[in-house]
mmCIF file of C-alpha atoms in Angstrom:
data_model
loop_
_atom_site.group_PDB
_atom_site.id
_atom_site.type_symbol
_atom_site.label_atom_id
_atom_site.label_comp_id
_atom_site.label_asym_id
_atom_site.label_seq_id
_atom_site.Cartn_x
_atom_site.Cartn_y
_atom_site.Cartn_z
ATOM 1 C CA UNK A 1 22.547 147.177 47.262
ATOM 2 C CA UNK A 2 23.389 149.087 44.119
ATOM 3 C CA UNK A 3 24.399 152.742 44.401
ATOM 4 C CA UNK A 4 22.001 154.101 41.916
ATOM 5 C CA UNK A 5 19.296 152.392 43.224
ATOM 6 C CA UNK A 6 16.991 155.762 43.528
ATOM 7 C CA UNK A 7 17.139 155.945 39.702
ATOM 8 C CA UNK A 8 16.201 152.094 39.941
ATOM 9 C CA UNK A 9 12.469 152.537 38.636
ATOM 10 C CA UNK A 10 12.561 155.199 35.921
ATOM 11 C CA UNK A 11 15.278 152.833 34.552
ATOM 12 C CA UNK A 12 13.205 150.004 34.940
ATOM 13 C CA UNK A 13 10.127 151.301 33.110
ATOM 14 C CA UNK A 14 12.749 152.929 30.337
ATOM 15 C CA UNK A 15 13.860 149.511 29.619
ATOM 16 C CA UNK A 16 10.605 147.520 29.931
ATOM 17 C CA UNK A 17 9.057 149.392 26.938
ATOM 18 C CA UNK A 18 12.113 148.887 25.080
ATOM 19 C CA UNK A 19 12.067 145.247 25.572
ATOM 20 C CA UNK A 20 8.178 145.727 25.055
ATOM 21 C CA UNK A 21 8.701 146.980 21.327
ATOM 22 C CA UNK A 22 11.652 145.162 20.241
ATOM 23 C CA UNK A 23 9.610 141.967 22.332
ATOM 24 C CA UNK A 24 6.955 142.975 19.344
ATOM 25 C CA UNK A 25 8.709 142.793 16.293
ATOM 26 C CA UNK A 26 10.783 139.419 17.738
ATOM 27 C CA UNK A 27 7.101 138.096 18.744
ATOM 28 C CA UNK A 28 5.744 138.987 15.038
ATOM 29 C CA UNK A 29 8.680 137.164 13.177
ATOM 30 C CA UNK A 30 8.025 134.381 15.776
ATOM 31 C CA UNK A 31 4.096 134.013 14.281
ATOM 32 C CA UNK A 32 5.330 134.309 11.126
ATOM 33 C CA UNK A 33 7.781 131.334 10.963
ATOM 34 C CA UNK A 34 6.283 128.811 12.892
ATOM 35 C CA UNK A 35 2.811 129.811 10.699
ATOM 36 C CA UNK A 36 5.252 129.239 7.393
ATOM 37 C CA UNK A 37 6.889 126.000 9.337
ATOM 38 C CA UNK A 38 3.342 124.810 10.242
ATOM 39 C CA UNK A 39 1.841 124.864 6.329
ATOM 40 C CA UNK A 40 4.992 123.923 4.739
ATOM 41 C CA UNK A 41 4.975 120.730 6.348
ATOM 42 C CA UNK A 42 1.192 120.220 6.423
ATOM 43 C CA UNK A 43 0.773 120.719 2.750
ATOM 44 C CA UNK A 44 4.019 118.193 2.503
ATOM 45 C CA UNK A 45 2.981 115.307 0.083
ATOM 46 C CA UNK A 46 4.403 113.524 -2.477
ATOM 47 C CA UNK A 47 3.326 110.650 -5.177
ATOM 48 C CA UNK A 48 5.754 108.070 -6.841
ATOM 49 C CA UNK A 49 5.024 105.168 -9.324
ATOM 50 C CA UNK A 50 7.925 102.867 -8.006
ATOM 51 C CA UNK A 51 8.710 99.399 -8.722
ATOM 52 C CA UNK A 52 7.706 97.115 -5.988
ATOM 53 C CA UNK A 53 7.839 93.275 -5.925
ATOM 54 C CA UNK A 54 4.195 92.296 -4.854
ATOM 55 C CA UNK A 55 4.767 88.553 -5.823
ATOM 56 C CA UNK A 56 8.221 87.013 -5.194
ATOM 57 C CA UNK A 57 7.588 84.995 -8.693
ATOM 58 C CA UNK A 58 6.465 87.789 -10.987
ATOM 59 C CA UNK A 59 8.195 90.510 -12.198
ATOM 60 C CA UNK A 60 8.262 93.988 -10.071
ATOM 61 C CA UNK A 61 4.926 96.287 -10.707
ATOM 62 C CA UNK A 62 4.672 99.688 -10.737
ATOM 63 C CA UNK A 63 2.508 101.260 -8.257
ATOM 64 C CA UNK A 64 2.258 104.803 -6.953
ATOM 65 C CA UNK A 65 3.600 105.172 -3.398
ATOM 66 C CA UNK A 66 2.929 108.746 -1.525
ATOM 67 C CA UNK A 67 4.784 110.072 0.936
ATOM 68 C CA UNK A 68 2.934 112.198 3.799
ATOM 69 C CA UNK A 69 3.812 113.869 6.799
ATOM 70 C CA UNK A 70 1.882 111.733 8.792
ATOM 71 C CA UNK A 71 3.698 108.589 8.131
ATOM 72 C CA UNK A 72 6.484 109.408 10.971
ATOM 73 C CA UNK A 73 5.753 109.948 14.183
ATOM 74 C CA UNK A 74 8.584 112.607 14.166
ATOM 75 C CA UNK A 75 7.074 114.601 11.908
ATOM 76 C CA UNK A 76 3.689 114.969 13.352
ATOM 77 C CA UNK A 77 5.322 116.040 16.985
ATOM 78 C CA UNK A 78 7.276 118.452 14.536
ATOM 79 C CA UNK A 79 4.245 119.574 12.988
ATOM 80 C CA UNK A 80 2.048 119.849 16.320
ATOM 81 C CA UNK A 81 4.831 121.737 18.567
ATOM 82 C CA UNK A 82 5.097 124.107 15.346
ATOM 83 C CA UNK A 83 0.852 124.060 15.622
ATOM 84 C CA UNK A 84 1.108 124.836 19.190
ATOM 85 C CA UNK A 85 3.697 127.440 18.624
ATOM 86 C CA UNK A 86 2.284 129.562 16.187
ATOM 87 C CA UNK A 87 -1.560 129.525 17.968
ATOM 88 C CA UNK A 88 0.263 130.883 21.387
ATOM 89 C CA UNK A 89 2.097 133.455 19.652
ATOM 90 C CA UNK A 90 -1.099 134.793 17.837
ATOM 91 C CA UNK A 91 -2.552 135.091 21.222
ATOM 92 C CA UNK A 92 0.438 136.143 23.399
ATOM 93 C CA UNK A 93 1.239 138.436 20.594
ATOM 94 C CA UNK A 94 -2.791 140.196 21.435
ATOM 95 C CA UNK A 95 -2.036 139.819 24.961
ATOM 96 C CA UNK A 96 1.337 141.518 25.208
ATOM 97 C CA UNK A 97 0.111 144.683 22.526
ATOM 98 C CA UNK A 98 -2.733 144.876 24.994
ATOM 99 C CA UNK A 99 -0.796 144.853 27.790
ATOM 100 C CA UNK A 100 0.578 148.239 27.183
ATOM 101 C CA UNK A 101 4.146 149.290 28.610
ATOM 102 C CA UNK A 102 3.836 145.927 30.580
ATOM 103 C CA UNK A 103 1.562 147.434 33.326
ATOM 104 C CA UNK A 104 0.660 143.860 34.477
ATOM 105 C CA UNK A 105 3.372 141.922 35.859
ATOM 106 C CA UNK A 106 2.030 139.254 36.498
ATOM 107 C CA UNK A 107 0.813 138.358 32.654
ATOM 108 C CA UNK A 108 4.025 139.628 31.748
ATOM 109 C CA UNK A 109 5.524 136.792 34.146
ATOM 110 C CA UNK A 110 2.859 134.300 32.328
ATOM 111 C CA UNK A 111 3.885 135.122 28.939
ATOM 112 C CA UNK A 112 7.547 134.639 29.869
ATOM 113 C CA UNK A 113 7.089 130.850 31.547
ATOM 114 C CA UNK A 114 5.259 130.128 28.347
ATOM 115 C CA UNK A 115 7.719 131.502 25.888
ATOM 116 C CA UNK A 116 10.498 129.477 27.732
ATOM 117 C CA UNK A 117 7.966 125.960 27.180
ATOM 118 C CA UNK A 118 7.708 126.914 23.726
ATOM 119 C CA UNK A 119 11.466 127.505 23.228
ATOM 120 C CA UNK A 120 11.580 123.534 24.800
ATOM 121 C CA UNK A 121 8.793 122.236 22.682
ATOM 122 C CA UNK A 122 10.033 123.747 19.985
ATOM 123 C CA UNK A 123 13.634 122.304 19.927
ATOM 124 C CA UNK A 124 12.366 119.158 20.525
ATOM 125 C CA UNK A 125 10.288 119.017 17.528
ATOM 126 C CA UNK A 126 13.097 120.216 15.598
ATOM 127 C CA UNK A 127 15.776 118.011 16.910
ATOM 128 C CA UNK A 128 13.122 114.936 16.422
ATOM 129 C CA UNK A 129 12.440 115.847 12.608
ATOM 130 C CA UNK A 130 16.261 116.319 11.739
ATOM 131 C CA UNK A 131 17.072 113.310 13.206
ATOM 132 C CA UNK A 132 14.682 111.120 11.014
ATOM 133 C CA UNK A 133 15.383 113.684 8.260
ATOM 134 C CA UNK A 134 18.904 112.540 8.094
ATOM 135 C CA UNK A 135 18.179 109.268 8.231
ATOM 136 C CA UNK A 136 15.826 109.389 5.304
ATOM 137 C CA UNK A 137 18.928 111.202 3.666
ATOM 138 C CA UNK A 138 21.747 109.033 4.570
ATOM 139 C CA UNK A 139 19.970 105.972 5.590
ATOM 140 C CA UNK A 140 21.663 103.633 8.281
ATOM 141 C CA UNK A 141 23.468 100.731 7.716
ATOM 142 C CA UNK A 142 23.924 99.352 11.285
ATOM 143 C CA UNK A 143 20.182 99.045 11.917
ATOM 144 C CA UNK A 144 19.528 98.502 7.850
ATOM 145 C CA UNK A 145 17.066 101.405 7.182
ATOM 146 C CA UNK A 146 17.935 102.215 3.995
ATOM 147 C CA UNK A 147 17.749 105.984 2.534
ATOM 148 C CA UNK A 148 14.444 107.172 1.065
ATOM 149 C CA UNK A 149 15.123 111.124 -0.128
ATOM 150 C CA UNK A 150 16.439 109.482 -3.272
ATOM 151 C CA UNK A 151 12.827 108.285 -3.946
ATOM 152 C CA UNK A 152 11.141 111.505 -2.291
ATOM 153 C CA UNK A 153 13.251 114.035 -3.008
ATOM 154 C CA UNK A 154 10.393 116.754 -3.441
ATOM 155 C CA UNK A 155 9.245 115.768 -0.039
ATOM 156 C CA UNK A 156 13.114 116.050 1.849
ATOM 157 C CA UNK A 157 13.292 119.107 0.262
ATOM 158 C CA UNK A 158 10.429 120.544 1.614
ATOM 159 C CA UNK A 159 10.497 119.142 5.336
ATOM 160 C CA UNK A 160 14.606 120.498 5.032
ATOM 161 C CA UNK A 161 12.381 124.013 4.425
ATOM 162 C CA UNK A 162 10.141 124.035 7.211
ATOM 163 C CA UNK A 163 12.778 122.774 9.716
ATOM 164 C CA UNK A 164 14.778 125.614 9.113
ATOM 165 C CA UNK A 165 11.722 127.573 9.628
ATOM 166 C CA UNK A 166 10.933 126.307 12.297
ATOM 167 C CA UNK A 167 14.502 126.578 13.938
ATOM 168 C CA UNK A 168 13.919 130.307 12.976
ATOM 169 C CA UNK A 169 10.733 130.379 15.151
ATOM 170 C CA UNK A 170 12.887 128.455 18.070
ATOM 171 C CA UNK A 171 15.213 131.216 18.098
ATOM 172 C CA UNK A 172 13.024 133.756 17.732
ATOM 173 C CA UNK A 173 11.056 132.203 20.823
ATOM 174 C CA UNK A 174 14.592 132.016 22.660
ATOM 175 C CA UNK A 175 15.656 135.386 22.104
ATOM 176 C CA UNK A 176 11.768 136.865 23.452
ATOM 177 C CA UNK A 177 12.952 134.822 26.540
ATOM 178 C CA UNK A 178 16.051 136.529 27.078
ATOM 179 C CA UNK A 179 14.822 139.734 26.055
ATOM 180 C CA UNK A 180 13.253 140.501 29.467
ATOM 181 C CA UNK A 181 16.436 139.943 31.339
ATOM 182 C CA UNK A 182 18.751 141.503 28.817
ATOM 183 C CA UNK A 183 16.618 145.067 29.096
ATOM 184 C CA UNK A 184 16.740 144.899 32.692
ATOM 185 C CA UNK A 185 20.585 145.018 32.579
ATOM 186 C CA UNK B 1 5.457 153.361 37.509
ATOM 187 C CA UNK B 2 4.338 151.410 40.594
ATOM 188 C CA UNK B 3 3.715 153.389 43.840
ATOM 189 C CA UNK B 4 5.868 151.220 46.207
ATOM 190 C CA UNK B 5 9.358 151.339 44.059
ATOM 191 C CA UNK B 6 11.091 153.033 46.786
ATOM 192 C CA UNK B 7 10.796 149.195 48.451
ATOM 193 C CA UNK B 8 11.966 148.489 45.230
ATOM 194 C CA UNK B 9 15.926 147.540 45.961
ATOM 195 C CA UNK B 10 14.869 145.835 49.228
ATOM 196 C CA UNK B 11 12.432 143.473 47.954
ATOM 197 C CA UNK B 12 14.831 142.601 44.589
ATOM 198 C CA UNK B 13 17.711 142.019 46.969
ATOM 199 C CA UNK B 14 15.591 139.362 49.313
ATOM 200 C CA UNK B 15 14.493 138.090 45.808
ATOM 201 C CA UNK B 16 17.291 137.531 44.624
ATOM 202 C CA UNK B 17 18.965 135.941 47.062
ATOM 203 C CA UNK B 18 16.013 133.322 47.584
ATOM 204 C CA UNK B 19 16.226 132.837 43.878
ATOM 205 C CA UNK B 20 19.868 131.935 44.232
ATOM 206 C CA UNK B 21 19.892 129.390 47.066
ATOM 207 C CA UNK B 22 16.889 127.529 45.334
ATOM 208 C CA UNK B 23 18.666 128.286 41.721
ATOM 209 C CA UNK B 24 21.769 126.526 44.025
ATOM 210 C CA UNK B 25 19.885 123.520 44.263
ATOM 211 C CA UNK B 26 18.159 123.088 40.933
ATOM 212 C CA UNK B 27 21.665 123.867 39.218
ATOM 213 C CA UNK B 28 23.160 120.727 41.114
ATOM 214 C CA UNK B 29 20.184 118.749 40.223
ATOM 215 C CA UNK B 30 21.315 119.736 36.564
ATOM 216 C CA UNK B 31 24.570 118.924 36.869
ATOM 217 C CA UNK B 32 24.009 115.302 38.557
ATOM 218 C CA UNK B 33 20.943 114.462 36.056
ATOM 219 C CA UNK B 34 23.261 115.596 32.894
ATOM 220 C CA UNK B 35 26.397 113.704 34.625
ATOM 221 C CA UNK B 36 24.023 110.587 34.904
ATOM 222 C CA UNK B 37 22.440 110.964 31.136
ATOM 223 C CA UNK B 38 25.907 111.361 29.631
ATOM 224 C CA UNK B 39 27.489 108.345 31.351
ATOM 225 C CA UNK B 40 24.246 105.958 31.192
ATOM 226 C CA UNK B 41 24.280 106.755 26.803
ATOM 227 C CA UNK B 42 28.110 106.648 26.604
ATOM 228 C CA UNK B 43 28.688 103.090 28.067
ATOM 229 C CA UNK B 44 25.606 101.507 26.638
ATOM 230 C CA UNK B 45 27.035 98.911 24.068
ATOM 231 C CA UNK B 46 25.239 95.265 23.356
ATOM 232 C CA UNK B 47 26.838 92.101 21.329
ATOM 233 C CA UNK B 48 24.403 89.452 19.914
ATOM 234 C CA UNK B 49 24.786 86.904 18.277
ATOM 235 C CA UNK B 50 22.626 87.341 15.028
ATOM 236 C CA UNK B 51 22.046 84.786 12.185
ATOM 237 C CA UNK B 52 22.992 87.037 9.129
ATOM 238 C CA UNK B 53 22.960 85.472 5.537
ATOM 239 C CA UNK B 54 26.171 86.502 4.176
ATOM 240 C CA UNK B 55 26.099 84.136 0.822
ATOM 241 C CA UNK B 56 22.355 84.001 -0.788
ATOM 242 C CA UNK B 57 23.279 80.191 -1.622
ATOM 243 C CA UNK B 58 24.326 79.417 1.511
ATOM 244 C CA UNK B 59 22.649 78.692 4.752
ATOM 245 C CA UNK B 60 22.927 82.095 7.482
ATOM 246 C CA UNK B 61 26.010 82.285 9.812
ATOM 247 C CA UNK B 62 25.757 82.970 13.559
ATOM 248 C CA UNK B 63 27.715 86.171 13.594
ATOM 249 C CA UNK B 64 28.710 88.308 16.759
ATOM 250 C CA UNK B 65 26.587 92.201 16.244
ATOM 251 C CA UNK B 66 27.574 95.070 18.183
ATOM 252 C CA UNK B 67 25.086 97.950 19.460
ATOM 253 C CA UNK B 68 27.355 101.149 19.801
ATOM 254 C CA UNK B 69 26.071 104.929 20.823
ATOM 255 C CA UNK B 70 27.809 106.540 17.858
ATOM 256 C CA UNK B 71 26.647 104.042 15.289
ATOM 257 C CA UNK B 72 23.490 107.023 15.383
ATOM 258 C CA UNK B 73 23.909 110.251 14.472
ATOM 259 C CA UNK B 74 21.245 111.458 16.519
ATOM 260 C CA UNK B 75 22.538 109.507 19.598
ATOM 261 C CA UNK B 76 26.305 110.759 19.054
ATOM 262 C CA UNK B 77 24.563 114.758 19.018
ATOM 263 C CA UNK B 78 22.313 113.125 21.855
ATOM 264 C CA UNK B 79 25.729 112.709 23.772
ATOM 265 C CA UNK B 80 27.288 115.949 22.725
ATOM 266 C CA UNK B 81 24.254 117.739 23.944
ATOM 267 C CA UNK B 82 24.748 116.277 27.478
ATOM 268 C CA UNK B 83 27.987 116.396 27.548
ATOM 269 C CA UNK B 84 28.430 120.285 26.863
ATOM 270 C CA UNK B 85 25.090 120.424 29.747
ATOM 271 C CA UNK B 86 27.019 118.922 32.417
ATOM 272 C CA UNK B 87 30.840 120.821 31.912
ATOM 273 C CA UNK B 88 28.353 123.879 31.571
ATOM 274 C CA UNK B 89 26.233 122.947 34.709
ATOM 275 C CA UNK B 90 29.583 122.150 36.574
ATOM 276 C CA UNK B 91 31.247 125.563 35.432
ATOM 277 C CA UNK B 92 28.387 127.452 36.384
ATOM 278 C CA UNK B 93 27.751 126.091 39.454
ATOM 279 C CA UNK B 94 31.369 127.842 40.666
ATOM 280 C CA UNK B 95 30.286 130.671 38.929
ATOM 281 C CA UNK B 96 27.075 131.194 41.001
ATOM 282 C CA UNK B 97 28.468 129.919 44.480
ATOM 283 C CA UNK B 98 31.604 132.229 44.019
ATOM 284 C CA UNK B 99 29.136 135.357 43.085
ATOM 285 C CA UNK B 100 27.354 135.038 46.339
ATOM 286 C CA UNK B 101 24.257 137.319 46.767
ATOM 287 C CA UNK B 102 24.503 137.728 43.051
ATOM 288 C CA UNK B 103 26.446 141.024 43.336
ATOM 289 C CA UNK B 104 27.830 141.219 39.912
ATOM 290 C CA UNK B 105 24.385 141.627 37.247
ATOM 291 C CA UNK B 106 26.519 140.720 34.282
ATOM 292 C CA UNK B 107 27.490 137.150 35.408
ATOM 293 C CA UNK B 108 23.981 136.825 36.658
ATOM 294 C CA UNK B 109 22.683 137.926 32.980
ATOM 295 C CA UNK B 110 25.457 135.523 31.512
ATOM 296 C CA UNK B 111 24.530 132.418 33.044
ATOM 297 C CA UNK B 112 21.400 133.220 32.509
ATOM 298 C CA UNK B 113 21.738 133.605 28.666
ATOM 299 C CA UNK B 114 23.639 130.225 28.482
ATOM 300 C CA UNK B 115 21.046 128.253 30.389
ATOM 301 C CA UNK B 116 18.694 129.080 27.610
ATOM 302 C CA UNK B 117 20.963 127.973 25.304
ATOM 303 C CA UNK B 118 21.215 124.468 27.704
ATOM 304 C CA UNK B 119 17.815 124.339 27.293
ATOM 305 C CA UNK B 120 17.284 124.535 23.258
ATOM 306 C CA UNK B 121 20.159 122.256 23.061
ATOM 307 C CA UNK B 122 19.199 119.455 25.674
ATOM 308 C CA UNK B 123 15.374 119.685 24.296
ATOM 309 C CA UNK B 124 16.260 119.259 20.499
ATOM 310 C CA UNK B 125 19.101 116.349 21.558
ATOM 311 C CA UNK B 126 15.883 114.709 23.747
ATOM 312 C CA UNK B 127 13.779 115.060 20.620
ATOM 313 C CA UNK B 128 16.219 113.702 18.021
ATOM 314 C CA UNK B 129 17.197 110.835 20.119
ATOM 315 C CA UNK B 130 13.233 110.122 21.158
ATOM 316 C CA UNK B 131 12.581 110.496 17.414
ATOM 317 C CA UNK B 132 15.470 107.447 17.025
ATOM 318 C CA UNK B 133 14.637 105.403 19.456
ATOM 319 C CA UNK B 134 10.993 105.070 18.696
ATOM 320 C CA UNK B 135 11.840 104.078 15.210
ATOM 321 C CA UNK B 136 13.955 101.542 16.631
ATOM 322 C CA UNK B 137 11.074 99.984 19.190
ATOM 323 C CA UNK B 138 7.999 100.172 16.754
ATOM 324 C CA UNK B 139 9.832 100.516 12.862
ATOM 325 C CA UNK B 140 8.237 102.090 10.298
ATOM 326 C CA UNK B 141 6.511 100.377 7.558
ATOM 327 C CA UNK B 142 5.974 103.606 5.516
ATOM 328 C CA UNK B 143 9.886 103.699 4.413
ATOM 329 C CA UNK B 144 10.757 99.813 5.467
ATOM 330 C CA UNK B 145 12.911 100.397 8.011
ATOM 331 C CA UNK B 146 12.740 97.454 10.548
ATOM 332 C CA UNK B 147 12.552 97.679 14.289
ATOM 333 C CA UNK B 148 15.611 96.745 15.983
ATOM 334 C CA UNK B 149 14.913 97.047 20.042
ATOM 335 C CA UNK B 150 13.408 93.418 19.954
ATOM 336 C CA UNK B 151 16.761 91.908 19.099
ATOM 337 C CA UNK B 152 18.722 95.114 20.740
ATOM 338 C CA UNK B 153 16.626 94.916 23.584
ATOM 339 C CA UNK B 154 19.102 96.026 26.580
ATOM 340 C CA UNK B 155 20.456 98.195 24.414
ATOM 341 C CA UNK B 156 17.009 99.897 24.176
ATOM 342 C CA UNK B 157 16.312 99.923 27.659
ATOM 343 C CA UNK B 158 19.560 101.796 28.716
ATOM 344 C CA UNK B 159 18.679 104.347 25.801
ATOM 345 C CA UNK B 160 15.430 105.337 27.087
ATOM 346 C CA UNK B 161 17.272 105.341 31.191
ATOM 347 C CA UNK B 162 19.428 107.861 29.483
ATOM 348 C CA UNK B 163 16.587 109.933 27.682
ATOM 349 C CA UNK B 164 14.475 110.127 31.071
ATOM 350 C CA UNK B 165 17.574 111.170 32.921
ATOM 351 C CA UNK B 166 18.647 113.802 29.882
ATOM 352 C CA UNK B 167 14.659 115.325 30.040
ATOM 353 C CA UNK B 168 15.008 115.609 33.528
ATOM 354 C CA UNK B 169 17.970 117.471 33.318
ATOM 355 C CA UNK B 170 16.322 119.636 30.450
ATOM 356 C CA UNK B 171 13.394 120.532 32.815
ATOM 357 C CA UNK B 172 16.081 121.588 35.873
ATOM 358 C CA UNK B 173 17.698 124.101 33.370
ATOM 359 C CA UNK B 174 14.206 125.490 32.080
ATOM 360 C CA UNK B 175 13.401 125.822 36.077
ATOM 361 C CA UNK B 176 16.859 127.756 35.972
ATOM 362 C CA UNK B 177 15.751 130.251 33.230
ATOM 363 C CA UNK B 178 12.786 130.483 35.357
ATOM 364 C CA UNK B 179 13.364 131.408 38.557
ATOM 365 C CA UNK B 180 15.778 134.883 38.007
ATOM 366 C CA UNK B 181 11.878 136.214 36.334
ATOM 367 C CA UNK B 182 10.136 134.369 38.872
ATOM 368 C CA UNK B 183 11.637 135.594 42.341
ATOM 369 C CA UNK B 184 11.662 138.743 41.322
ATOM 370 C CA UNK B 185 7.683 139.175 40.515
#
């Protein structure tokens, strides 16, 4: 048992509404990014008249070809964990200013187990859209995909923007996870 | 502040001890699940022989094809993510067994900050490496890129072994950030 332990709970509340406040601003910036991650992506869309070969005996014609998010799997899971994201911090974000100087533990507790899913969810949506990202950048000659950013650059350039957004709102989510246990040091 | 805090070090001391014995557990689970993942991706390897046209003019040539981890990005950083897991999972493991009863709080708040980092790193290798290896069973038509699991098929198969085992591992260290907020509710 710690020495100081009759100091233990005028520590503990000291601390909590730190971590309460600085949990605020953290949550805020959390909103914030995976909101920006969210419409960058969604609004993500880009036309190009390329040459394609429709007939192997005629010459190539030029037809526009768009590029959306929903085409890849990987990028919808990146743009629904960044959905889900975003719509639990508005509400957490409610729940926690409501939950003044963290009276309730027990939503406190709640808020924490779901901050820790979103940290998951989140990574994973981020490691899945860099992963095709670089492919469409560098292509792959082992399995023959070839590269596509030099076609859609506009569009690469704008997923590259909300992944780094939405790495943002990861660690933002990852650091509103540790805050709790940091405070209570 | 609550009315019962002079229980207060009591209870966190039994709480803290039950949420090391079962953090014991889950943090060997980690390690063996991590151990598995890392070994199951880094051995996977397939030959074929593949009919590959290497002169238009001339008829294809039955050539020997080899299906290696690293010839992905996103399975090479699948790998790495593992890899650092399970030397971090083994590491820790001594760390927590040697602080018995969790007497020093700054280990404690140590491992607890680095098995939130294990968990944003094992999710967003588990979502690159998903992200991969669905392109590779179902292609994309959107950007050409041709599936490759029906001619790679073991090669496949041992990939997705690995993922399970890696997301299983990624679950036991989100349990792990868990439980230190958990017990002591």
């Amino acid at each position: 048992m710690e020495g100081h332990h009759h100091h233990h709970g005028k520590t503990e509340v000291a601390a909590r509404s730190n971590g309460n406040k600085g949990g605020l601003v953290v949550r805020v910036l959390a909103l914030i990014l995976t909101v920006a991650a969210t419409i960058v992506t969604a609004t993500n869309k880009q036309t190009k008249v390329v040459p394609l070969k429709v007939f192997d005996s005629l010459p190539p014609v030029n037809l526009p070809v768009t590029a959306k998010w929903h085409y890849l799997s990987a990028v919808l899971y990146f743009l629904v964990t960044n959905a889900i994201s975003c719509a639990y911090a508005a509400v957490s974000l409610l729940l926690t200013a409501a939950n003044k100087g963290g009276k309730s533990k027990s939503l406190r507790i709640l808020i924490f187990v779901l901050d820790a899913f979103m940290v998951a969810l989140l990574f994973s949506g981020v490691g899945a859209a860099s992963a095709v990202g670089i492919l469409g950048y560098k292509g792959n000659s082992h399995v023959r995909w070839n590269k596509v950013c030099n076609v859609f650059g506009k569009f690469c350039h704008q997923m590259i923007a909300s992944i780094g957004l939405s790495l943002l709102g990861s660690l933002a989510f990852l650091l509103l996870v540790m805050i709790p246990v940091i405070s209570s040091a």
